[in-house]
mmCIF file of C-alpha atoms in Angstrom:
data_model
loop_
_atom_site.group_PDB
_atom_site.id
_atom_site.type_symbol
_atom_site.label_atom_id
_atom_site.label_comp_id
_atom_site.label_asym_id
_atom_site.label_seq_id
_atom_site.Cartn_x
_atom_site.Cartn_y
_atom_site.Cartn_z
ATOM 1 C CA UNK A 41 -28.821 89.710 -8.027
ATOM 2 C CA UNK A 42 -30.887 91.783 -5.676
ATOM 3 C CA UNK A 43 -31.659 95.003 -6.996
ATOM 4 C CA UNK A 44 -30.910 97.812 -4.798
ATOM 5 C CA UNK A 45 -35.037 98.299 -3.591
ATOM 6 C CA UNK A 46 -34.978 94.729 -2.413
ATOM 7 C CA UNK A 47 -31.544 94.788 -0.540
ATOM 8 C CA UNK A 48 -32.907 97.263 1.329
ATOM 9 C CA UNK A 49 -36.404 96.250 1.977
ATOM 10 C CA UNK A 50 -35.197 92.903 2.526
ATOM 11 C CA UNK A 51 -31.704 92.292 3.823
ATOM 12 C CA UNK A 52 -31.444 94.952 6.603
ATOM 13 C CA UNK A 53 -34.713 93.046 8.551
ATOM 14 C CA UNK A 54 -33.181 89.587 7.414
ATOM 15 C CA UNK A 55 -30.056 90.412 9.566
ATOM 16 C CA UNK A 56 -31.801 92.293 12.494
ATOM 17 C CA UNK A 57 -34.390 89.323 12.830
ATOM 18 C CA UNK A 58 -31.398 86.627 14.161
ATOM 19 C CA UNK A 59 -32.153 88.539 17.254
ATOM 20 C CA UNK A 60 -36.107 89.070 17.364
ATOM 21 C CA UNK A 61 -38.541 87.283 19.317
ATOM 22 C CA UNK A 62 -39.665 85.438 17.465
ATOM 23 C CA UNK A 63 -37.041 85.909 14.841
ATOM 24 C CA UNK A 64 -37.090 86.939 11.604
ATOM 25 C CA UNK A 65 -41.075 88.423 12.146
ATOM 26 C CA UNK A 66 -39.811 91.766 10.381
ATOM 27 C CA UNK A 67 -38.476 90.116 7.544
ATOM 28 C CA UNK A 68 -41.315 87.729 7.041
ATOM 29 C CA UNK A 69 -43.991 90.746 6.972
ATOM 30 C CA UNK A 70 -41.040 92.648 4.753
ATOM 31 C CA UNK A 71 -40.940 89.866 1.953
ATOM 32 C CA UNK A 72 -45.047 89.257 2.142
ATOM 33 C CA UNK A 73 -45.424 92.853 1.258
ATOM 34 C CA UNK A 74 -42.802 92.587 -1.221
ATOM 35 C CA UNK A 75 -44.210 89.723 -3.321
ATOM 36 C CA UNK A 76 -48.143 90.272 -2.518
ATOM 37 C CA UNK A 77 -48.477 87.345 -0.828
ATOM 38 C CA UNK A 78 -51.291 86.583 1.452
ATOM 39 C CA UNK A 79 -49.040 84.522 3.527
ATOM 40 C CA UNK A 80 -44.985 84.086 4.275
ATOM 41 C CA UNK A 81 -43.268 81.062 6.089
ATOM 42 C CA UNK A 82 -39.803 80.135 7.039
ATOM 43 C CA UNK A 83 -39.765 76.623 8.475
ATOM 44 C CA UNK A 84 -36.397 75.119 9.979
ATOM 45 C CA UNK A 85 -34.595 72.673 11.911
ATOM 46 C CA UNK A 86 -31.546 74.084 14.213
ATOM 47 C CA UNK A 87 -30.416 70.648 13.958
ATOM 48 C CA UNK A 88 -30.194 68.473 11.338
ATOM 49 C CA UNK A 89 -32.588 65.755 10.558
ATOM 50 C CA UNK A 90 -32.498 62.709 12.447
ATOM 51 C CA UNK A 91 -30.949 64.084 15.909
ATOM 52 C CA UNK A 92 -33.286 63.317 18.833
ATOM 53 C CA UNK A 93 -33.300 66.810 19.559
ATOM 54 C CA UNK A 94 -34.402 68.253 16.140
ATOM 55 C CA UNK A 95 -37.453 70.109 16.534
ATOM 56 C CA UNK A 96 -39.652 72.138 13.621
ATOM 57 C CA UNK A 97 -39.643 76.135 14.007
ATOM 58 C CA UNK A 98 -42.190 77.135 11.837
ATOM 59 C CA UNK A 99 -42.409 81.301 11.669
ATOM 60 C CA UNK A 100 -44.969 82.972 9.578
ATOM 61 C CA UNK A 101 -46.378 86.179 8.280
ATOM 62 C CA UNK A 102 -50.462 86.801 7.195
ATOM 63 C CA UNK A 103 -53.316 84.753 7.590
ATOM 64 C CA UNK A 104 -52.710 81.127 8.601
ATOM 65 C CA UNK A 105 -54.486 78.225 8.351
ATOM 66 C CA UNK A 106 -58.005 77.721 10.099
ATOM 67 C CA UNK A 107 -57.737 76.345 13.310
ATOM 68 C CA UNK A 108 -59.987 73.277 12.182
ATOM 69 C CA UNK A 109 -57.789 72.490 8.964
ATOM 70 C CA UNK A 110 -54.075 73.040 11.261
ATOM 71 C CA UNK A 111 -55.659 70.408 13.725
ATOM 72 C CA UNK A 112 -56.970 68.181 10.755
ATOM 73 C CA UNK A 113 -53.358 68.554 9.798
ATOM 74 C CA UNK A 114 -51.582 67.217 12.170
ATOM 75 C CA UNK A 115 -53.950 65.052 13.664
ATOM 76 C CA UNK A 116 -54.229 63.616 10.395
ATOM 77 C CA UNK A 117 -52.527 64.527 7.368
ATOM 78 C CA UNK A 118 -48.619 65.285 8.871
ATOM 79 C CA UNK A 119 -47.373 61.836 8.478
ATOM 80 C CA UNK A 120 -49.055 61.502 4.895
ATOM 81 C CA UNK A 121 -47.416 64.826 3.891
ATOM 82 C CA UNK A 122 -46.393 64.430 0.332
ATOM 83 C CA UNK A 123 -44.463 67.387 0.044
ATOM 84 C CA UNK A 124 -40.264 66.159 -1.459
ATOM 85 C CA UNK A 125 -39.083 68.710 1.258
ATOM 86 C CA UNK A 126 -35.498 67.043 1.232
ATOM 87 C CA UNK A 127 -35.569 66.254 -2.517
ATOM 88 C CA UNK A 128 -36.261 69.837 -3.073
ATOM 89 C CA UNK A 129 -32.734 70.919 -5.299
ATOM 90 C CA UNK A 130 -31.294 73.537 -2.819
ATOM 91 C CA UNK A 131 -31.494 77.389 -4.238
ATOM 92 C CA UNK A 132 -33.945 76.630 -6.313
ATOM 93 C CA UNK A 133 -37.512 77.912 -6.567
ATOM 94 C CA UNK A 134 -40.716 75.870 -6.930
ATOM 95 C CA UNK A 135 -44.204 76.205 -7.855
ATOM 96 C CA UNK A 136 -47.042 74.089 -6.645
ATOM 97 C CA UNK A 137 -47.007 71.918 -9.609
ATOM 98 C CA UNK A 138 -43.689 71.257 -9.620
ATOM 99 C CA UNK A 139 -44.337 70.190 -5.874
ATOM 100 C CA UNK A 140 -47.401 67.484 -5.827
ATOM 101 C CA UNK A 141 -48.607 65.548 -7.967
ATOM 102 C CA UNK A 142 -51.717 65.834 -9.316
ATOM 103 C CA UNK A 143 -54.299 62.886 -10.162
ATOM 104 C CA UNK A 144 -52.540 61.192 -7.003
ATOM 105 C CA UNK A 145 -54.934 60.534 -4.001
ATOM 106 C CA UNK A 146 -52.535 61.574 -1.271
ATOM 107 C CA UNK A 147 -51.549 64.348 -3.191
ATOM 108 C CA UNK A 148 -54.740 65.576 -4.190
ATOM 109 C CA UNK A 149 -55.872 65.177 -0.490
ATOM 110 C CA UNK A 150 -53.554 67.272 0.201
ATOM 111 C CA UNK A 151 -54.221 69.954 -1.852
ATOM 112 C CA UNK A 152 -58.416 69.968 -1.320
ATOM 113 C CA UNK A 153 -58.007 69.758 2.543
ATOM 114 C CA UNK A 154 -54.884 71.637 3.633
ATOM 115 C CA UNK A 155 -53.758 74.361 0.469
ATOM 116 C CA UNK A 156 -57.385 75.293 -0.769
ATOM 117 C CA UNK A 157 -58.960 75.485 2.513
ATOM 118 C CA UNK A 158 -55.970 77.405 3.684
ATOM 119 C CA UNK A 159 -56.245 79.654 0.715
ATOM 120 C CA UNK A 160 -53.009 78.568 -0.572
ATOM 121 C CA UNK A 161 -54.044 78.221 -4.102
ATOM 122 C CA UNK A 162 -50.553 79.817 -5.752
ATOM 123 C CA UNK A 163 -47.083 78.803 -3.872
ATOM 124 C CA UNK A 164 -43.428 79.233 -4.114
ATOM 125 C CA UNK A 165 -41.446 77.370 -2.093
ATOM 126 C CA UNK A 166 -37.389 77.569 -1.484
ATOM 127 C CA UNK A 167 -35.478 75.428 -0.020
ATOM 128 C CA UNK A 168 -32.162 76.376 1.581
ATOM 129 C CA UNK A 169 -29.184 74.636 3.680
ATOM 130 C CA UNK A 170 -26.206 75.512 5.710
ATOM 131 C CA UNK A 171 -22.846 74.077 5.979
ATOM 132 C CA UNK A 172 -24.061 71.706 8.601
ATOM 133 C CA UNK A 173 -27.068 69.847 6.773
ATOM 134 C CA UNK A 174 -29.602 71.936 8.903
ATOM 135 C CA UNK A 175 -32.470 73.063 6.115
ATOM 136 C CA UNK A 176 -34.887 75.660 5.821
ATOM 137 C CA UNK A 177 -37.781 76.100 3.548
ATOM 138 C CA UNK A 178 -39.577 80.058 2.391
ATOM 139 C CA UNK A 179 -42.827 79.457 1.358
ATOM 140 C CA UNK A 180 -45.115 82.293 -0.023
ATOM 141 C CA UNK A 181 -48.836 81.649 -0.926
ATOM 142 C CA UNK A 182 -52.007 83.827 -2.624
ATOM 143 C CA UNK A 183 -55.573 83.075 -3.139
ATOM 144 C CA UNK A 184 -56.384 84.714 -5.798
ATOM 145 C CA UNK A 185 -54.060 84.932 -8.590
ATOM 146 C CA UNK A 186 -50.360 83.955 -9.860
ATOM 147 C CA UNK A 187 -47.285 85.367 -8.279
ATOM 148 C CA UNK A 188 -45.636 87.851 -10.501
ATOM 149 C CA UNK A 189 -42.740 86.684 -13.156
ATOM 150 C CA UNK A 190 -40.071 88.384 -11.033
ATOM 151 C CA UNK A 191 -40.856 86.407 -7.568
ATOM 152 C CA UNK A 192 -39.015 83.132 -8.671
ATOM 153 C CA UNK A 193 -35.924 85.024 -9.570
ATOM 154 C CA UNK A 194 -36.357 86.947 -6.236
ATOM 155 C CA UNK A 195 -36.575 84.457 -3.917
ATOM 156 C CA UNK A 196 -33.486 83.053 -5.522
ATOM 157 C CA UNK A 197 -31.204 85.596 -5.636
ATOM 158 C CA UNK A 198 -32.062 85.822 -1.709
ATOM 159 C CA UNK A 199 -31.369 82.156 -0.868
ATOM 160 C CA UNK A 200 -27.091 82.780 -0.549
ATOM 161 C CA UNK A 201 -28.300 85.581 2.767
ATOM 162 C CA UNK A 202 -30.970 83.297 3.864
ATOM 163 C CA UNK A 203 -28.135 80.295 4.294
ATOM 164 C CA UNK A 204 -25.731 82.834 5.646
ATOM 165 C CA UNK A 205 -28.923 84.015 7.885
ATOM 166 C CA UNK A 206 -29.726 80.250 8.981
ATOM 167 C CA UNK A 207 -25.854 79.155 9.481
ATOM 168 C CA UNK A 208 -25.470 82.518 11.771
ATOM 169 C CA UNK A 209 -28.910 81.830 13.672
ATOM 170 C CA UNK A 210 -27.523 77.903 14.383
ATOM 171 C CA UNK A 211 -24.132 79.186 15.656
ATOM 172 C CA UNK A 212 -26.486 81.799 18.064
ATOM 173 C CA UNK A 213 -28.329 79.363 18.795
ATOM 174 C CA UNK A 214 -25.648 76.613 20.539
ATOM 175 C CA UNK A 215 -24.194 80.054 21.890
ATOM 176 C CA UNK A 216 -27.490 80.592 23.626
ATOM 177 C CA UNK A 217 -27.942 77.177 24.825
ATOM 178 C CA UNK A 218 -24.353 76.998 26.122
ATOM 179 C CA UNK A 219 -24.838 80.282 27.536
ATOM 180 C CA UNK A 220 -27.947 79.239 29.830
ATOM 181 C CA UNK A 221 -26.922 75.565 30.765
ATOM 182 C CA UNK A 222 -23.361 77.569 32.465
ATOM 183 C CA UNK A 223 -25.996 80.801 33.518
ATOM 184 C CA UNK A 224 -28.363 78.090 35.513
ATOM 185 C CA UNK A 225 -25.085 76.159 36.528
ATOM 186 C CA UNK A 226 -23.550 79.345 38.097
ATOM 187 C CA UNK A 227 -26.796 80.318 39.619
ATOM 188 C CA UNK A 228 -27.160 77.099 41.190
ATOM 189 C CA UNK A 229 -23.684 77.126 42.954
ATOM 190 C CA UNK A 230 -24.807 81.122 44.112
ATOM 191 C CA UNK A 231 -22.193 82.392 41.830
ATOM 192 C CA UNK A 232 -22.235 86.489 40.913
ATOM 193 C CA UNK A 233 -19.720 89.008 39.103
ATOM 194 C CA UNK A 234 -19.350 92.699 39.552
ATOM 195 C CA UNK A 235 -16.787 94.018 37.789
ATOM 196 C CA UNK A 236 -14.847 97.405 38.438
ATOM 197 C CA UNK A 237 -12.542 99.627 36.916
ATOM 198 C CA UNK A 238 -8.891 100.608 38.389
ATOM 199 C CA UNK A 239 -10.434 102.925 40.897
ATOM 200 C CA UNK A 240 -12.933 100.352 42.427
ATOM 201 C CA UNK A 241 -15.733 101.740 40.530
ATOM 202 C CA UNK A 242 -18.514 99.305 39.700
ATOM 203 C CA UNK A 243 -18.837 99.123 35.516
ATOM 204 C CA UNK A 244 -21.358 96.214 35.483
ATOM 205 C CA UNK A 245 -22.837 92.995 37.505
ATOM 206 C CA UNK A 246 -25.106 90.331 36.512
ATOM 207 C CA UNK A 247 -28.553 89.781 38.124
ATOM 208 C CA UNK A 248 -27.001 87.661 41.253
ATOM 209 C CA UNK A 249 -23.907 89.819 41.749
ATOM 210 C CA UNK A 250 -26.540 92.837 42.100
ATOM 211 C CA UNK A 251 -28.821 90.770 44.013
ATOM 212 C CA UNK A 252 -26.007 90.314 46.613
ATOM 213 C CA UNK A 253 -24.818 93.536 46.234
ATOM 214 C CA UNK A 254 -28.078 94.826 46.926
ATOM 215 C CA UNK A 255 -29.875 92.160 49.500
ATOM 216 C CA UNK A 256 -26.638 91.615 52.056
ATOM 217 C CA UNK A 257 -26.192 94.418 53.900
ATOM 218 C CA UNK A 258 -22.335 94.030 53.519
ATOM 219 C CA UNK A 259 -21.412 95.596 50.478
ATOM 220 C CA UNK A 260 -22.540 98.820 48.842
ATOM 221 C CA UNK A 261 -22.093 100.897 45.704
ATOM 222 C CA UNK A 262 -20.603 104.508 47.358
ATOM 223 C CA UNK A 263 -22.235 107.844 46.018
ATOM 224 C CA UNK A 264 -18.890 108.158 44.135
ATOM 225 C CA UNK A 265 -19.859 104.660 42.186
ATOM 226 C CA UNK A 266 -16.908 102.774 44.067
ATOM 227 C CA UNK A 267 -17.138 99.244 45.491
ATOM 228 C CA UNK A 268 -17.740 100.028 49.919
ATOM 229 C CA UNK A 269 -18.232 97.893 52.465
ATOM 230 C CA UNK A 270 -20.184 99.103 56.259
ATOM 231 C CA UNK A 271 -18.026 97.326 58.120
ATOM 232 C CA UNK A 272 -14.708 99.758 58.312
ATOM 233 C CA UNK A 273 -12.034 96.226 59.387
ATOM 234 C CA UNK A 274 -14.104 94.911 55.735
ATOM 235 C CA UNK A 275 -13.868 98.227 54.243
ATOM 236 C CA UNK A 276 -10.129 98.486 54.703
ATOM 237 C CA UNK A 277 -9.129 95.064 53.257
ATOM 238 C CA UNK A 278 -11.345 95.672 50.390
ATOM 239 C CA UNK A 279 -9.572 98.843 49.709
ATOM 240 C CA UNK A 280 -6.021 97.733 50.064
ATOM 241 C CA UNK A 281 -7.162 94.658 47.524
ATOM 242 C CA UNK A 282 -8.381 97.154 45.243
ATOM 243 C CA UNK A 283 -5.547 99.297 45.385
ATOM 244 C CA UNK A 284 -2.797 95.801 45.087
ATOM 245 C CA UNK A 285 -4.630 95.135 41.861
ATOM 246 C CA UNK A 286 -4.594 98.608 40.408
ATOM 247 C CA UNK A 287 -2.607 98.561 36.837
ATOM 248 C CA UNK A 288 -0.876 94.616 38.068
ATOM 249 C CA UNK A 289 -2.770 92.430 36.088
ATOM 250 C CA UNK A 290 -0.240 89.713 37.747
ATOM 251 C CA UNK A 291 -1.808 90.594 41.204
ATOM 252 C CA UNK A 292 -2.551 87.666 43.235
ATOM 253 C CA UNK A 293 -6.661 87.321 43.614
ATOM 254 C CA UNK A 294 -7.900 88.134 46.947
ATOM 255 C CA UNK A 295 -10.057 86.471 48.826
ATOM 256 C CA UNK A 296 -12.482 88.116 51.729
ATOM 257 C CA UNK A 297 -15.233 86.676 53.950
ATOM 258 C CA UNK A 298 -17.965 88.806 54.717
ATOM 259 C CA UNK A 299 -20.279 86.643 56.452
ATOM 260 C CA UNK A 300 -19.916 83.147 57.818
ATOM 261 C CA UNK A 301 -23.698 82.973 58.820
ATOM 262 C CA UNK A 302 -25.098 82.744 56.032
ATOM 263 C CA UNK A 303 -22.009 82.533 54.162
ATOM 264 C CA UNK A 304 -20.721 85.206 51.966
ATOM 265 C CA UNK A 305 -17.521 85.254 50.290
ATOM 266 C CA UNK A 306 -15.591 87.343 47.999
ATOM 267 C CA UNK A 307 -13.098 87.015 45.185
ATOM 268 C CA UNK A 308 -10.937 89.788 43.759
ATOM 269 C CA UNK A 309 -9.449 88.777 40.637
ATOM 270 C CA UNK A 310 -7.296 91.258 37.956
ATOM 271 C CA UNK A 311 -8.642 91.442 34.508
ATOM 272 C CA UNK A 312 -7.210 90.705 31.148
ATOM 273 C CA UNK A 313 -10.376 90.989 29.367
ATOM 274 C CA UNK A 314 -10.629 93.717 26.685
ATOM 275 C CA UNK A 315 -14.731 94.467 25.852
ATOM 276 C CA UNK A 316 -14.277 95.768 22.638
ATOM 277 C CA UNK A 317 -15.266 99.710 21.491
ATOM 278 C CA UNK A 318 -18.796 99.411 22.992
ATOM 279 C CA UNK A 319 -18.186 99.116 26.615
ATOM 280 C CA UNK A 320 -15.046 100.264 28.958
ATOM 281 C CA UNK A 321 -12.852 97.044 30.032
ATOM 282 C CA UNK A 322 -12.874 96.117 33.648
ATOM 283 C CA UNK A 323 -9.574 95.837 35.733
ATOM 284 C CA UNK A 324 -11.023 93.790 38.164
ATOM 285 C CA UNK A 325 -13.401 90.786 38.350
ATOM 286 C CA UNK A 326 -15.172 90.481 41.741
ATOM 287 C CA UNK A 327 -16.857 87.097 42.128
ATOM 288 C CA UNK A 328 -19.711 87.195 44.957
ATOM 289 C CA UNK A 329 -20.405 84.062 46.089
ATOM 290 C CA UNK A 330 -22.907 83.162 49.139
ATOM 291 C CA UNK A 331 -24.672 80.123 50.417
ATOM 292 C CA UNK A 332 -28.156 80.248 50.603
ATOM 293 C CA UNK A 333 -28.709 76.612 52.817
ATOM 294 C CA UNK A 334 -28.087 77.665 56.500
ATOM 295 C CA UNK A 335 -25.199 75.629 58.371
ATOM 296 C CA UNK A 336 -27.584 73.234 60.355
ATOM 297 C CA UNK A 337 -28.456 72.130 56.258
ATOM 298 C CA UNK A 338 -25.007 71.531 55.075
ATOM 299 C CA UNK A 339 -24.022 69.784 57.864
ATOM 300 C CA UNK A 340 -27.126 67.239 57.418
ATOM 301 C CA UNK A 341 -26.236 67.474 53.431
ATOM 302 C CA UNK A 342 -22.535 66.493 54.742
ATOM 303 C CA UNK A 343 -23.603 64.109 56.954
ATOM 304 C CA UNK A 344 -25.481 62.306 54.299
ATOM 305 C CA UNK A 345 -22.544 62.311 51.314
ATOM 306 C CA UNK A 346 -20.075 61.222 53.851
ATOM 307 C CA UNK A 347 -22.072 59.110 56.065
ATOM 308 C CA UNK A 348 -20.408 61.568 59.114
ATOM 309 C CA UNK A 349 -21.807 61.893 62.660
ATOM 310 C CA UNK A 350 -23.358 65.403 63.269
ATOM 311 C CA UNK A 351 -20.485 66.417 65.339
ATOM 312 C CA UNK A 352 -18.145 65.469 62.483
ATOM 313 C CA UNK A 353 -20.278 67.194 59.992
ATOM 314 C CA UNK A 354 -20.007 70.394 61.797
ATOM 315 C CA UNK A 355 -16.298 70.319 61.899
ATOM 316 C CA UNK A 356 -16.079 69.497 58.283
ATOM 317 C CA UNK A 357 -18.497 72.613 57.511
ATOM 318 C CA UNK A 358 -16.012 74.884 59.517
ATOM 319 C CA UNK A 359 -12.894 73.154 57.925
ATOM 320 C CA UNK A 360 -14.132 73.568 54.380
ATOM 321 C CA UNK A 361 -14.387 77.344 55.002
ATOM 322 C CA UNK A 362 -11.213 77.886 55.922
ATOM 323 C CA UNK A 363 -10.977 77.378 59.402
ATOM 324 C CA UNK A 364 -8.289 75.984 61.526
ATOM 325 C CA UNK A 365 -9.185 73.401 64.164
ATOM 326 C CA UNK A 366 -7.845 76.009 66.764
ATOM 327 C CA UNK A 367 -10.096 78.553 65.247
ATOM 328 C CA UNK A 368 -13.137 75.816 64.793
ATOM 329 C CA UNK A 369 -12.914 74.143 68.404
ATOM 330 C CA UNK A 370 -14.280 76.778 70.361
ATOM 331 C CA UNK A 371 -17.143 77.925 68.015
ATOM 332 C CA UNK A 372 -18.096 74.428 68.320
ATOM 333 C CA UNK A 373 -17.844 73.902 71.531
ATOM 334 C CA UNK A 374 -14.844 70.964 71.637
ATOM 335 C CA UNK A 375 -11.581 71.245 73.106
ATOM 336 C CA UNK A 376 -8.719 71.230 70.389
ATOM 337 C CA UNK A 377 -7.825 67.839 71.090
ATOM 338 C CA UNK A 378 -11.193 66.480 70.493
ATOM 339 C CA UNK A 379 -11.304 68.509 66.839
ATOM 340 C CA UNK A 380 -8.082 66.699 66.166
ATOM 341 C CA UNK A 381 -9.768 63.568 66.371
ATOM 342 C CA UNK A 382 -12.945 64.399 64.584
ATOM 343 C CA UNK A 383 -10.919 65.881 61.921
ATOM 344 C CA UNK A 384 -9.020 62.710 61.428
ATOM 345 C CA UNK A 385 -12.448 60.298 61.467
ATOM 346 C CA UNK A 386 -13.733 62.654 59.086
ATOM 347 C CA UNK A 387 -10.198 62.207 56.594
ATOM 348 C CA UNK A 388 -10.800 58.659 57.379
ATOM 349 C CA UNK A 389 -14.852 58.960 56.003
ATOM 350 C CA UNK A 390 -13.671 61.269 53.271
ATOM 351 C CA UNK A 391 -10.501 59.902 52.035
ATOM 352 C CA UNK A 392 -8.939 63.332 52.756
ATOM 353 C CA UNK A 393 -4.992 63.455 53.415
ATOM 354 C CA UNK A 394 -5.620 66.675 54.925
ATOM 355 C CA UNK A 395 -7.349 70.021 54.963
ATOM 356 C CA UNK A 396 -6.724 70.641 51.575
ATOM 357 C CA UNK A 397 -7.824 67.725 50.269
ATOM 358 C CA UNK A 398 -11.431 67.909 52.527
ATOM 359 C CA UNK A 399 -11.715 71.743 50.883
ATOM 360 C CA UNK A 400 -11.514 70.053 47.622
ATOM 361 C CA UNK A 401 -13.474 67.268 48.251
ATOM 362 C CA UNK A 402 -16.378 69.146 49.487
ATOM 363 C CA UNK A 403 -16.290 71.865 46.718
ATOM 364 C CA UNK A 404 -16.312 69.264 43.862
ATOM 365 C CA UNK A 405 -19.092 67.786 45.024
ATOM 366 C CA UNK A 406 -22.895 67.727 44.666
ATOM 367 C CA UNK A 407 -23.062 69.988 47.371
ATOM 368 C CA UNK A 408 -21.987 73.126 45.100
ATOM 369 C CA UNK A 409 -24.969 72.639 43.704
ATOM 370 C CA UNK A 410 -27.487 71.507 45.816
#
């Protein structure tokens, strides 16, 4: 068992390193110090062995190797590495000898070109696993002179918080990768959030919602800290959304438009969320969403997915914003009767029973994120 020195030399920079960059740097340096090492590694895959995407992360504290011997290393010796990573027992700690074999020619090449030009003449080595067969190895070398008698039982009694470490750092890990593949998928389809409390007062946003809040010119954050728009019809409608939502978390969403060219849109949505102690829960969600391609774009982008003439791609642009054909004739110069029969060629091209259907059509597709 750790004695109460190492916990807290140790653990405390264990934990804080699952969120360094790169991690665990404090704890390497911590447990280098610790066992008068010259040098401190912790080598791991986040996935296990085998998976195309498995990938090495080797992390280290202290001198490493010379840049001549690395290169010789893997140019060379990587794929005649003799080290029985796998067949290591897990927990356990290991000293050189027990790790090559000596009087071996692989082995011993090992050793004269790699360790003793590396000044890794004294090792221990640990191997540990979690739950889901991805392994990690601590290695700690010297030059001169043995490790002390206490380092083997050290390393071990660390090995349970190093798994617990690794399985927490895998489980960040997928979180993080989850959490960028949706962050780039949402910044592709122009997505932002602000969120506000019961008063309309803006608690938070995330880089795009700020970016639109900030680069528009339609939206504002008031002196008081409340959600504004400059336009006073905008303004209004904002205001009696804001005020509908205030203690119903059954509200309706709203939706605004504040801008058709380029398009700008706004959803008001009540909040159920509850953000813990650290941070005050929002009572409304307010997703910004705005389309960077101008209209003469997504009517050629149309065109092509649809295979529509340009005058039907126009009319399908205005229809998938919510227009009516009343409302979309004139700005596009038809009579209503000639809409109507765009609109229904462009059902025809689309396979749209309707409006509706055209709306939905439109928004599942590539386009979103074009």
């Amino acid at each position: 068992m750790l004695s109460s020195e190492d916990a807290a030399a140790l653990l405390a920079p264990l934990i804080e390193g699952l969120v360094e960059d790169p991690p665990w740097r404090g704890f390497l340096d911590a447990l280098r110090a610790r066992v008068a090492g010259d040098y401190a590694s912790l080598v791991f895959r986040p996935l296990p062995l085998g998976t195309p995407e498995a990938r090495v992360i080797h992390l280290y504290s202290g001198q490493p190797s010379p840049p001549p011997v690395s290169r010789h290393y893997r140019e060379n010796l990587y794929l005649l590495d003799p080290m029985p990573y796998h067949e290591m027992e897990e927990g356990k700690t290991f000293r050189l000898e027990d790790l090559l074999q000596f009087g071996d020619p692989r082995h011993d090449a090992y050793l004269s070109e790699l360790l003793v030009p590396s000044g890794m003449n004294h090792m221990r080595m640990i191997r540990f696993a979690e739950g889901g067969g991805v392994n990690g190895w601590i290695t700690i070398t010297r030059c001169d002179g043995e490790f002390a008698s206490e380092v083997d039982g050290l390393l071990e009694d660390l090995a349970p918080h190093l798994r617990s470490a690794l399985a927490s750092f895998v489980v960040l890990e997928r979180e993080r990768m989850t959490a960028s593949v949706a962050k780039e998928a949402v910044r592709r389809m122009n997505f932002g959030w602000v969120t506000l409390d019961s008063e309309g007062r803006v608690l938070d946003a995330d880089v795009h919602g700020t970016q639109m809040l900030e680069g528009t010119g339609r939206l504002s954050r008031g002196k008081d800290g409340r959600l504004t728009a400059r336009d006073p019809e905008l303004r209004r409608q904002l205001l009696a959304a804001i005020r509908d939502m205030e203690g119903n978390p059954q509200a309706r969403p709203r939706a605004l438009v504040l801008s058709r060219e380029p398009w700008l849109d706004l959803l008001l949505v009540p909040s159920g969320q509850r953000m813990g102690t650290t941070q005050a829960a929002p009572a409304i969600v307010c997703y910004l969403h705005a389309d960077n391609w101008s209209s003469a774009d997504r009517c050629e982008q149309l065109a092509q997915l649809f295979d529509l003439a340009p005058s039907e791609a126009r009319l399908a642009l205005a229809l998938s914003r919510g227009m009516s054909i009343s409302e979309a004739a004139p700005d596009l110069g038809l009579t209503v009767e000639s809409a109507r029969t765009y609109s229904k060629r462009i059902y025809a091209k689309t396979g749209a029973r309707g409006q509706a259907d055209l709306v939905r059509f439109i928004h599942r597709s590539v386009l979103v994120i074009a």
